[in-house]
PDB file of C-alpha atoms in Angstrom:
ATOM      1  CA  THR A   1     -14.490   5.734 -44.785  1.00 80.00           C
ATOM      2  CA  ALA A   2     -11.477   5.069 -47.269  1.00 79.00           C
ATOM      3  CA  GLU A   3      -9.113   7.711 -45.703  1.00 84.00           C
ATOM      4  CA  ARG A   4      -9.401   7.384 -42.217  1.00 85.00           C
ATOM      5  CA  GLY A   5     -10.840   3.839 -41.456  1.00 88.00           C
ATOM      6  CA  ASN A   6     -13.974   3.095 -38.820  1.00 92.00           C
ATOM      7  CA  VAL A   7     -15.285   6.502 -37.479  1.00 95.00           C
ATOM      8  CA  PHE A   8     -18.811   7.823 -35.563  1.00 93.00           C
ATOM      9  CA  VAL A   9     -20.917  10.701 -37.649  1.00 93.00           C
ATOM     10  CA  LYS A  10     -23.070  13.239 -35.343  1.00 93.00           C
ATOM     11  CA  ALA A  11     -25.741  14.802 -37.360  1.00 93.00           C
ATOM     12  CA  TRP A  12     -27.515  17.452 -34.634  1.00 94.00           C
ATOM     13  CA  CYS A  13     -30.562  17.834 -37.742  1.00 92.00           C
ATOM     14  CA  GLY A  14     -30.839  17.276 -41.217  1.00 90.00           C
ATOM     15  CA  LEU A  15     -32.246  13.143 -41.256  1.00 87.00           C
ATOM     16  CA  LYS A  16     -35.187  11.885 -42.309  1.00 85.00           C
ATOM     17  CA  GLY A  17     -37.607   9.118 -40.982  1.00 82.00           C
ATOM     18  CA  ASN A  18     -37.724  10.212 -36.987  1.00 82.00           C
ATOM     19  CA  TYR A  19     -33.663   9.568 -36.492  1.00 82.00           C
ATOM     20  CA  ARG A  20     -33.168   9.286 -32.846  1.00 79.00           C
ATOM     21  CA  GLN A  21     -30.590   9.025 -31.541  1.00 77.00           C
ATOM     22  CA  THR A  22     -30.677   6.109 -29.040  1.00 77.00           C
ATOM     23  CA  PRO A  23     -34.664   5.051 -28.599  1.00 78.00           C
ATOM     24  CA  ARG A  24     -34.521   7.908 -25.105  1.00 82.00           C
ATOM     25  CA  ASN A  25     -33.816  10.556 -27.705  1.00 83.00           C
ATOM     26  CA  HIS A  26     -36.276  13.080 -29.485  1.00 88.00           C
ATOM     27  CA  PRO A  27     -36.459  12.654 -33.280  1.00 88.00           C
ATOM     28  CA  LEU A  28     -34.056  14.795 -35.077  1.00 89.00           C
ATOM     29  CA  PRO A  29     -35.302  17.912 -37.128  1.00 90.00           C
ATOM     30  CA  THR A  30     -35.660  17.137 -40.617  1.00 90.00           C
ATOM     31  CA  LYS A  31     -34.841  20.560 -41.792  1.00 91.00           C
ATOM     32  CA  CYS A  32     -31.682  22.838 -39.997  1.00 92.00           C
ATOM     33  CA  GLU A  33     -33.759  25.710 -40.352  1.00 90.00           C
ATOM     34  CA  HIS A  34     -31.284  27.988 -37.967  1.00 93.00           C
ATOM     35  CA  ASP A  35     -28.567  27.743 -39.285  1.00 93.00           C
ATOM     36  CA  GLY A  36     -28.500  24.823 -42.664  1.00 90.00           C
ATOM     37  CA  GLU A  37     -26.325  25.263 -45.732  1.00 87.00           C
ATOM     38  CA  ASP A  38     -29.520  25.566 -47.874  1.00 85.00           C
ATOM     39  CA  ILE A  39     -30.196  28.372 -45.561  1.00 90.00           C
ATOM     40  CA  PRO A  40     -29.394  32.142 -47.402  1.00 89.00           C
ATOM     41  CA  SER A  41     -26.107  33.313 -45.105  1.00 87.00           C
ATOM     42  CA  SER A  42     -28.209  36.227 -44.729  1.00 88.00           C
ATOM     43  CA  GLN A  43     -31.264  34.294 -43.319  1.00 90.00           C
ATOM     44  CA  ARG A  44     -29.719  32.384 -40.457  1.00 91.00           C
ATOM     45  CA  ARG A  45     -28.977  33.422 -37.115  1.00 93.00           C
ATOM     46  CA  PRO A  46     -26.346  34.061 -35.553  1.00 93.00           C
ATOM     47  CA  CYS A  47     -24.059  31.961 -34.077  1.00 93.00           C
ATOM     48  CA  GLN A  48     -24.867  30.557 -30.394  1.00 87.00           C
ATOM     49  CA  LEU A  49     -21.245  30.335 -27.769  1.00 84.00           C
ATOM     50  CA  LYS A  50     -22.098  26.395 -27.041  1.00 86.00           C
ATOM     51  CA  GLY A  51     -21.745  23.346 -29.717  1.00 88.00           C
ATOM     52  CA  GLY A  52     -23.204  20.727 -29.870  1.00 89.00           C
ATOM     53  CA  ILE A  53     -27.052  21.898 -29.702  1.00 92.00           C
ATOM     54  CA  PHE A  54     -30.300  19.740 -31.168  1.00 91.00           C
ATOM     55  CA  GLY A  55     -31.316  21.344 -34.262  1.00 93.00           C
ATOM     56  CA  TRP A  56     -28.497  23.190 -34.945  1.00 94.00           C
ATOM     57  CA  SER A  57     -25.825  22.370 -38.089  1.00 94.00           C
ATOM     58  CA  GLU A  58     -23.608  24.539 -39.930  1.00 95.00           C
ATOM     59  CA  CYS A  59     -22.436  26.881 -36.445  1.00 95.00           C
ATOM     60  CA  ASN A  60     -22.109  23.245 -34.167  1.00 96.00           C
ATOM     61  CA  PHE A  61     -19.304  22.770 -37.539  1.00 96.00           C
ATOM     62  CA  LYS A  62     -18.496  26.021 -37.217  1.00 96.00           C
ATOM     63  CA  PHE A  63     -18.007  25.338 -32.520  1.00 96.00           C
ATOM     64  CA  LEU A  64     -16.360  22.008 -33.168  1.00 97.00           C
ATOM     65  CA  ASN A  65     -14.055  22.172 -36.232  1.00 97.00           C
ATOM     66  CA  ALA A  66     -12.525  25.558 -34.084  1.00 97.00           C
ATOM     67  CA  LEU A  67     -12.341  23.761 -31.221  1.00 97.00           C
ATOM     68  CA  ASP A  68     -10.430  20.701 -32.681  1.00 98.00           C
ATOM     69  CA  LYS A  69      -7.811  23.123 -34.461  1.00 98.00           C
ATOM     70  CA  LEU A  70      -7.097  24.575 -31.138  1.00 97.00           C
ATOM     71  CA  ALA A  71      -6.123  21.099 -30.000  1.00 98.00           C
ATOM     72  CA  GLU A  72      -3.732  20.688 -32.575  1.00 98.00           C
ATOM     73  CA  ASP A  73      -2.610  24.388 -32.384  1.00 97.00           C
ATOM     74  CA  ALA A  74      -2.238  23.570 -28.614  1.00 97.00           C
ATOM     75  CA  ASN A  75      -0.594  20.353 -29.262  1.00 97.00           C
ATOM     76  CA  LEU A  76      -3.437  18.453 -27.674  1.00 98.00           C
ATOM     77  CA  THR A  77      -4.570  15.868 -30.248  1.00 97.00           C
ATOM     78  CA  ALA A  78      -3.296  13.389 -27.948  1.00 97.00           C
ATOM     79  CA  ALA A  79      -5.994  14.091 -25.810  1.00 98.00           C
ATOM     80  CA  THR A  80      -9.200  13.421 -27.691  1.00 98.00           C
ATOM     81  CA  PRO A  81     -10.465  12.022 -30.636  1.00 97.00           C
ATOM     82  CA  ARG A  82      -9.513  14.341 -34.424  1.00 97.00           C
ATOM     83  CA  THR A  83     -13.230  15.340 -35.623  1.00 97.00           C
ATOM     84  CA  TRP A  84     -14.546  17.558 -38.928  1.00 97.00           C
ATOM     85  CA  THR A  85     -16.646  17.994 -41.386  1.00 97.00           C
ATOM     86  CA  GLU A  86     -17.863  15.767 -44.759  1.00 95.00           C
ATOM     87  CA  HIS A  87     -21.080  15.705 -46.668  1.00 93.00           C
ATOM     88  CA  VAL A  88     -22.448  12.145 -46.414  1.00 91.00           C
ATOM     89  CA  LYS A  89     -24.941  10.427 -49.096  1.00 89.00           C
ATOM     90  CA  SER A  90     -26.122   7.217 -47.675  1.00 87.00           C
ATOM     91  CA  PHE A  91     -28.720   5.073 -45.419  1.00 83.00           C
ATOM     92  CA  ILE A  92     -29.742   4.555 -42.011  1.00 79.00           C
ATOM     93  CA  PRO A  93     -28.970   1.725 -40.882  1.00 76.00           C
ATOM     94  CA  TRP A  94     -31.436  -1.065 -41.121  1.00 66.00           C
ATOM     95  CA  GLN A  95     -32.342  -1.675 -37.214  1.00 68.00           C
ATOM     96  CA  GLU A  96     -35.431  -3.671 -36.757  1.00 70.00           C
ATOM     97  CA  GLY A  97     -38.262  -1.424 -34.920  1.00 68.00           C
ATOM     98  CA  ASP A  98     -36.813   2.056 -36.021  1.00 67.00           C
ATOM     99  CA  GLU A  99     -38.724   3.869 -38.203  1.00 70.00           C
ATOM    100  CA  ALA A 100     -35.801   5.563 -40.018  1.00 68.00           C
ATOM    101  CA  LYS A 101     -34.343   2.282 -41.256  1.00 73.00           C
ATOM    102  CA  GLY A 102     -32.886   2.720 -44.634  1.00 77.00           C
ATOM    103  CA  VAL A 103     -34.125   6.847 -44.990  1.00 79.00           C
ATOM    104  CA  LYS A 104     -32.192   8.388 -47.677  1.00 86.00           C
ATOM    105  CA  VAL A 105     -29.178  10.577 -46.111  1.00 86.00           C
ATOM    106  CA  ASP A 106     -27.932  13.683 -48.001  1.00 87.00           C
ATOM    107  CA  THR A 107     -25.909  16.293 -46.052  1.00 90.00           C
ATOM    108  CA  ARG A 108     -23.589  17.648 -44.181  1.00 93.00           C
ATOM    109  CA  MET A 109     -21.858  15.246 -40.602  1.00 94.00           C
ATOM    110  CA  GLN A 110     -19.495  15.695 -38.172  1.00 96.00           C
ATOM    111  CA  PHE A 111     -17.310  12.985 -38.152  1.00 97.00           C
ATOM    112  CA  TYR A 112     -15.083  11.981 -34.833  1.00 97.00           C
ATOM    113  CA  GLU A 113     -12.079   9.509 -35.242  1.00 96.00           C
ATOM    114  CA  VAL A 114     -13.370   6.489 -32.632  1.00 95.00           C
ATOM    115  CA  ALA A 115     -11.593   6.563 -29.159  1.00 95.00           C
ATOM    116  CA  GLU A 116     -10.978   3.136 -28.302  1.00 94.00           C
ATOM    117  CA  GLY A 117     -12.202   0.811 -25.167  1.00 96.00           C
ATOM    118  CA  ALA A 118     -14.969   2.188 -23.290  1.00 96.00           C
ATOM    119  CA  SER A 119     -16.191   4.476 -20.644  1.00 97.00           C
ATOM    120  CA  ILE A 120     -14.433   5.018 -17.104  1.00 96.00           C
ATOM    121  CA  GLU A 121     -17.466   5.118 -16.390  1.00 95.00           C
ATOM    122  CA  ALA A 122     -18.835   1.370 -17.332  1.00 95.00           C
ATOM    123  CA  LEU A 123     -14.558  -0.116 -16.292  1.00 94.00           C
ATOM    124  CA  TYR A 124     -15.247  -0.020 -12.667  1.00 93.00           C
ATOM    125  CA  GLY A 125     -19.699  -0.457 -12.676  1.00 89.00           C
ATOM    126  CA  GLY A 126     -19.103   1.491  -9.469  1.00 78.00           C
ATOM    127  CA  VAL A 127     -17.212  -1.355  -8.673  1.00 84.00           C
ATOM    128  CA  LEU A 128     -13.376  -1.687  -7.703  1.00 90.00           C
ATOM    129  CA  ASP A 129     -11.810  -5.651  -8.474  1.00 93.00           C
ATOM    130  CA  ALA A 130      -8.046  -7.185  -9.828  1.00 94.00           C
ATOM    131  CA  ARG A 131      -8.673  -6.766 -13.363  1.00 93.00           C
ATOM    132  CA  THR A 132     -10.215  -3.184 -13.326  1.00 94.00           C
ATOM    133  CA  MET A 133      -7.192  -1.661 -10.568  1.00 95.00           C
ATOM    134  CA  ALA A 134      -4.594  -3.565 -13.239  1.00 95.00           C
ATOM    135  CA  LEU A 135      -5.905  -1.348 -16.380  1.00 95.00           C
ATOM    136  CA  THR A 136      -5.726   1.471 -13.386  1.00 95.00           C
ATOM    137  CA  LYS A 137      -2.607   1.388 -13.266  1.00 96.00           C
ATOM    138  CA  LYS A 138      -1.977   1.382 -16.829  1.00 97.00           C
ATOM    139  CA  ILE A 139      -3.435   4.611 -17.251  1.00 97.00           C
ATOM    140  CA  PRO A 140       0.049   6.468 -18.613  1.00 97.00           C
ATOM    141  CA  HIS A 141      -0.034   9.510 -16.593  1.00 97.00           C
ATOM    142  CA  GLU A 142       0.688  11.996 -18.487  1.00 97.00           C
ATOM    143  CA  ASP A 143      -2.877  10.452 -20.834  1.00 98.00           C
ATOM    144  CA  VAL A 144      -4.492  11.797 -16.873  1.00 98.00           C
ATOM    145  CA  VAL A 145      -2.722  15.497 -17.370  1.00 98.00           C
ATOM    146  CA  ARG A 146      -2.735  15.758 -21.101  1.00 98.00           C
ATOM    147  CA  ALA A 147      -6.467  15.576 -20.548  1.00 98.00           C
ATOM    148  CA  ALA A 148      -7.041  17.195 -17.290  1.00 98.00           C
ATOM    149  CA  VAL A 149      -5.564  20.130 -19.417  1.00 98.00           C
ATOM    150  CA  PHE A 150      -7.023  20.028 -22.223  1.00 98.00           C
ATOM    151  CA  ASP A 151     -10.689  20.828 -20.174  1.00 98.00           C
ATOM    152  CA  LEU A 152      -8.826  22.677 -18.067  1.00 97.00           C
ATOM    153  CA  LEU A 153      -8.120  25.079 -21.507  1.00 97.00           C
ATOM    154  CA  PHE A 154     -10.796  24.503 -22.744  1.00 97.00           C
ATOM    155  CA  SER A 155     -13.001  25.141 -19.776  1.00 96.00           C
ATOM    156  CA  GLU A 156     -15.386  21.684 -20.090  1.00 97.00           C
ATOM    157  CA  GLN A 157     -19.120  22.148 -18.323  1.00 95.00           C
ATOM    158  CA  ASP A 158     -19.033  18.449 -19.023  1.00 95.00           C
ATOM    159  CA  ARG A 159     -16.300  15.477 -18.409  1.00 97.00           C
ATOM    160  CA  HIS A 160     -18.713  12.707 -16.126  1.00 97.00           C
ATOM    161  CA  GLY A 161     -17.297   9.513 -16.629  1.00 96.00           C
ATOM    162  CA  GLN A 162     -18.978   8.166 -19.857  1.00 96.00           C
ATOM    163  CA  ASN A 163     -16.969  10.769 -22.335  1.00 96.00           C
ATOM    164  CA  VAL A 164     -13.729   9.595 -20.815  1.00 98.00           C
ATOM    165  CA  PHE A 165     -12.240   6.298 -22.152  1.00 98.00           C
ATOM    166  CA  VAL A 166      -9.550   3.888 -21.814  1.00 97.00           C
ATOM    167  CA  SER A 167      -8.252   1.250 -23.863  1.00 97.00           C
ATOM    168  CA  GLU A 168      -7.555  -2.192 -22.958  1.00 95.00           C
ATOM    169  CA  THR A 169      -4.128  -1.625 -22.700  1.00 96.00           C
ATOM    170  CA  GLY A 170      -4.457   1.621 -20.392  1.00 96.00           C
ATOM    171  CA  ARG A 171      -4.707   4.581 -22.525  1.00 97.00           C
ATOM    172  CA  LEU A 172      -6.823   7.711 -21.720  1.00 98.00           C
ATOM    173  CA  HIS A 173      -9.214   9.701 -24.261  1.00 98.00           C
ATOM    174  CA  VAL A 174     -12.103  11.836 -23.237  1.00 98.00           C
ATOM    175  CA  ILE A 175     -14.695  12.388 -25.574  1.00 97.00           C
ATOM    176  CA  ASP A 176     -17.535  14.663 -26.259  1.00 95.00           C
ATOM    177  CA  ASN A 177     -16.227  18.017 -26.472  1.00 96.00           C
ATOM    178  CA  GLU A 178     -19.311  20.412 -26.872  1.00 94.00           C
ATOM    179  CA  GLY A 179     -19.368  21.502 -23.328  1.00 93.00           C
ATOM    180  CA  ALA A 180     -15.866  23.303 -23.470  1.00 96.00           C
ATOM    181  CA  PHE A 181     -15.462  27.020 -23.541  1.00 95.00           C
ATOM    182  CA  GLY A 182     -18.786  26.806 -20.046  1.00 93.00           C
ATOM    183  CA  PRO A 183     -18.156  27.071 -17.032  1.00 94.00           C
ATOM    184  CA  ILE A 184     -15.133  23.816 -16.382  1.00 96.00           C
ATOM    185  CA  ASN A 185     -17.232  20.859 -14.257  1.00 97.00           C
ATOM    186  CA  SER A 186     -15.004  17.798 -14.500  1.00 98.00           C
ATOM    187  CA  MET A 187     -13.988  14.737 -12.844  1.00 98.00           C
ATOM    188  CA  LEU A 188     -10.815  15.239 -13.912  1.00 98.00           C
ATOM    189  CA  ILE A 189      -9.877  18.345 -11.642  1.00 97.00           C
ATOM    190  CA  PRO A 190     -11.546  18.764  -8.045  1.00 96.00           C
ATOM    191  CA  GLY A 191     -13.536  21.277  -6.835  1.00 93.00           C
ATOM    192  CA  GLY A 192     -16.922  20.884  -9.439  1.00 95.00           C
ATOM    193  CA  GLN A 193     -20.260  18.557  -8.947  1.00 96.00           C
ATOM    194  CA  LYS A 194     -19.036  16.216 -11.622  1.00 97.00           C
ATOM    195  CA  TYR A 195     -15.578  15.061  -9.158  1.00 97.00           C
ATOM    196  CA  GLU A 196     -16.835  15.583  -5.950  1.00 97.00           C
ATOM    197  CA  VAL A 197     -19.908  12.969  -7.394  1.00 97.00           C
ATOM    198  CA  TYR A 198     -16.899  10.358  -7.611  1.00 96.00           C
ATOM    199  CA  ARG A 199     -15.830  11.427  -4.583  1.00 96.00           C
ATOM    200  CA  ILE A 200     -19.016  11.611  -2.336  1.00 96.00           C
ATOM    201  CA  GLY A 201     -22.025  10.329  -4.177  1.00 95.00           C
ATOM    202  CA  TYR A 202     -24.765  11.549  -6.595  1.00 95.00           C
ATOM    203  CA  ASN A 203     -27.046  11.570  -3.247  1.00 95.00           C
ATOM    204  CA  ALA A 204     -24.676  14.625  -1.132  1.00 95.00           C
ATOM    205  CA  VAL A 205     -23.555  16.835  -4.574  1.00 96.00           C
ATOM    206  CA  CYS A 206     -27.507  17.035  -6.321  1.00 95.00           C
ATOM    207  CA  CYS A 207     -29.836  16.071  -3.697  1.00 94.00           C
ATOM    208  CA  GLY A 208     -32.113  18.640  -4.966  1.00 93.00           C
ATOM    209  CA  ASN A 209     -32.724  16.763  -8.652  1.00 94.00           C
ATOM    210  CA  LEU A 210     -33.971  13.392  -6.877  1.00 94.00           C
ATOM    211  CA  PRO A 211     -37.265  12.780  -6.773  1.00 94.00           C
ATOM    212  CA  GLY A 212     -39.208  14.768  -3.599  1.00 93.00           C
ATOM    213  CA  THR A 213     -38.832  17.712  -2.286  1.00 92.00           C
ATOM    214  CA  GLU A 214     -35.459  19.150  -1.688  1.00 91.00           C
ATOM    215  CA  GLU A 215     -36.543  19.877   1.990  1.00 91.00           C
ATOM    216  CA  GLU A 216     -36.824  15.829   2.182  1.00 92.00           C
ATOM    217  CA  ASN A 217     -33.700  14.805   0.100  1.00 94.00           C
ATOM    218  CA  CYS A 218     -31.010  18.104   1.813  1.00 95.00           C
ATOM    219  CA  PRO A 219     -29.001  17.915   2.641  1.00 93.00           C
ATOM    220  CA  GLY A 220     -27.952  14.161   0.417  1.00 94.00           C
ATOM    221  CA  LYS A 221     -25.925  11.116   2.561  1.00 94.00           C
ATOM    222  CA  ILE A 222     -22.365  10.949   1.608  1.00 96.00           C
ATOM    223  CA  LEU A 223     -20.977   7.782   0.532  1.00 93.00           C
ATOM    224  CA  ASP A 224     -19.070   6.153   3.475  1.00 94.00           C
ATOM    225  CA  ALA A 225     -16.410   5.232   0.137  1.00 93.00           C
ATOM    226  CA  SER A 226     -15.772   7.267  -3.230  1.00 94.00           C
ATOM    227  CA  ALA A 227     -16.206   6.020  -6.243  1.00 94.00           C
ATOM    228  CA  PRO A 228     -12.683   4.445  -8.486  1.00 95.00           C
ATOM    229  CA  GLU A 229     -13.334   6.874 -11.010  1.00 96.00           C
ATOM    230  CA  VAL A 230     -11.483   9.352  -8.218  1.00 96.00           C
ATOM    231  CA  MET A 231      -8.094   7.512  -9.413  1.00 95.00           C
ATOM    232  CA  ILE A 232      -8.209  10.175 -12.264  1.00 96.00           C
ATOM    233  CA  ASP A 233      -7.998  12.962 -10.558  1.00 98.00           C
ATOM    234  CA  TYR A 234      -5.421  14.151 -11.713  1.00 98.00           C
ATOM    235  CA  ARG A 235      -3.347  15.206  -8.974  1.00 97.00           C
ATOM    236  CA  CYS A 236      -3.196  11.745  -8.554  1.00 96.00           C
ATOM    237  CA  HIS A 237      -0.644  11.518 -12.088  1.00 97.00           C
ATOM    238  CA  ALA A 238       1.600  15.179 -11.995  1.00 97.00           C
ATOM    239  CA  PRO A 239       4.365  14.640 -10.095  1.00 94.00           C
ATOM    240  CA  GLY A 240       4.124  15.865  -6.508  1.00 94.00           C
ATOM    241  CA  ARG A 241       0.522  16.248  -7.707  1.00 94.00           C
ATOM    242  CA  PHE A 242       1.680  19.489  -9.403  1.00 94.00           C
ATOM    243  CA  ILE A 243       1.307  21.108 -12.491  1.00 94.00           C
ATOM    244  CA  GLY A 244       2.801  24.559 -12.270  1.00 93.00           C
ATOM    245  CA  THR A 245       4.920  24.922 -16.144  1.00 92.00           C
ATOM    246  CA  ALA A 246       5.458  21.661 -16.158  1.00 93.00           C
ATOM    247  CA  LEU A 247       3.013  21.324 -18.783  1.00 95.00           C
ATOM    248  CA  PRO A 248       1.996  18.892 -21.877  1.00 95.00           C
ATOM    249  CA  PRO A 249       4.928  18.923 -24.369  1.00 94.00           C
ATOM    250  CA  GLY A 250       4.260  21.341 -26.944  1.00 94.00           C
ATOM    251  CA  LEU A 251       1.863  23.514 -25.231  1.00 96.00           C
ATOM    252  CA  GLU A 252       3.445  26.517 -23.581  1.00 95.00           C
ATOM    253  CA  PRO A 253       3.664  27.608 -26.949  1.00 95.00           C
ATOM    254  CA  PHE A 254       0.883  28.132 -27.692  1.00 96.00           C
ATOM    255  CA  LEU A 255      -0.320  29.542 -24.184  1.00 95.00           C
ATOM    256  CA  ARG A 256       2.440  32.501 -25.584  1.00 94.00           C
ATOM    257  CA  ARG A 257       0.822  33.026 -28.661  1.00 93.00           C
ATOM    258  CA  ILE A 258      -2.704  33.400 -27.391  1.00 89.00           C
ATOM    259  CA  GLU A 259      -1.208  35.989 -24.493  1.00 87.00           C
ATOM    260  CA  LYS A 260      -0.200  38.101 -27.421  1.00 83.00           C
TER     261      LYS A 260
END
């Protein structure tokens, strides 16, 4: 955009031509039948407790923009790209094999700042070598602690290695925060399923999801060694492996306000 430079844009409905975000995704509904801006307010369905729900629009926008505002008030915007809603008049880019290519777009969509770098899961690829170890050492401790506090404060339930990004200079950010305000499940915080998958292996943690029967697969085999992603456990980056009241700058005043 002219004001913000490169951005990511996302929609959950309202695009024609059977548009898919990836070939594996379902086509987006052409109409936002639950809460679209063209639906009279008296006929809109009540918003769900979650955000980023397929087939919804205005409720998703409200959820994500409210989370962005909370992050701003808590001085945690350095943990994650900013996000906002705008009306888009454009067309689907031309891509061979995409039946939606060239289709006109005239709807409200969610914009995101770009997170630099690549996902930490793509970075390691299950292997730790000299190059990735050197980059890991560049990750500022405060970035990891800030991201972990973000996930704890806003109860993120889907923080896996594909939505933790690391730049070439080592800066760490979290993306795709649509799982906020659920049961906490973050790879940055020990004890949850996302963390345990990297610590002892997917087969050991999620044996019931494997092909075959649960009786055949469970209990699953524990890996001989943890995946390199466990190095962004916040305890490896907090002084004394403990945060306590040593919160990121600017967060304590926010907590005292919401305590009231």
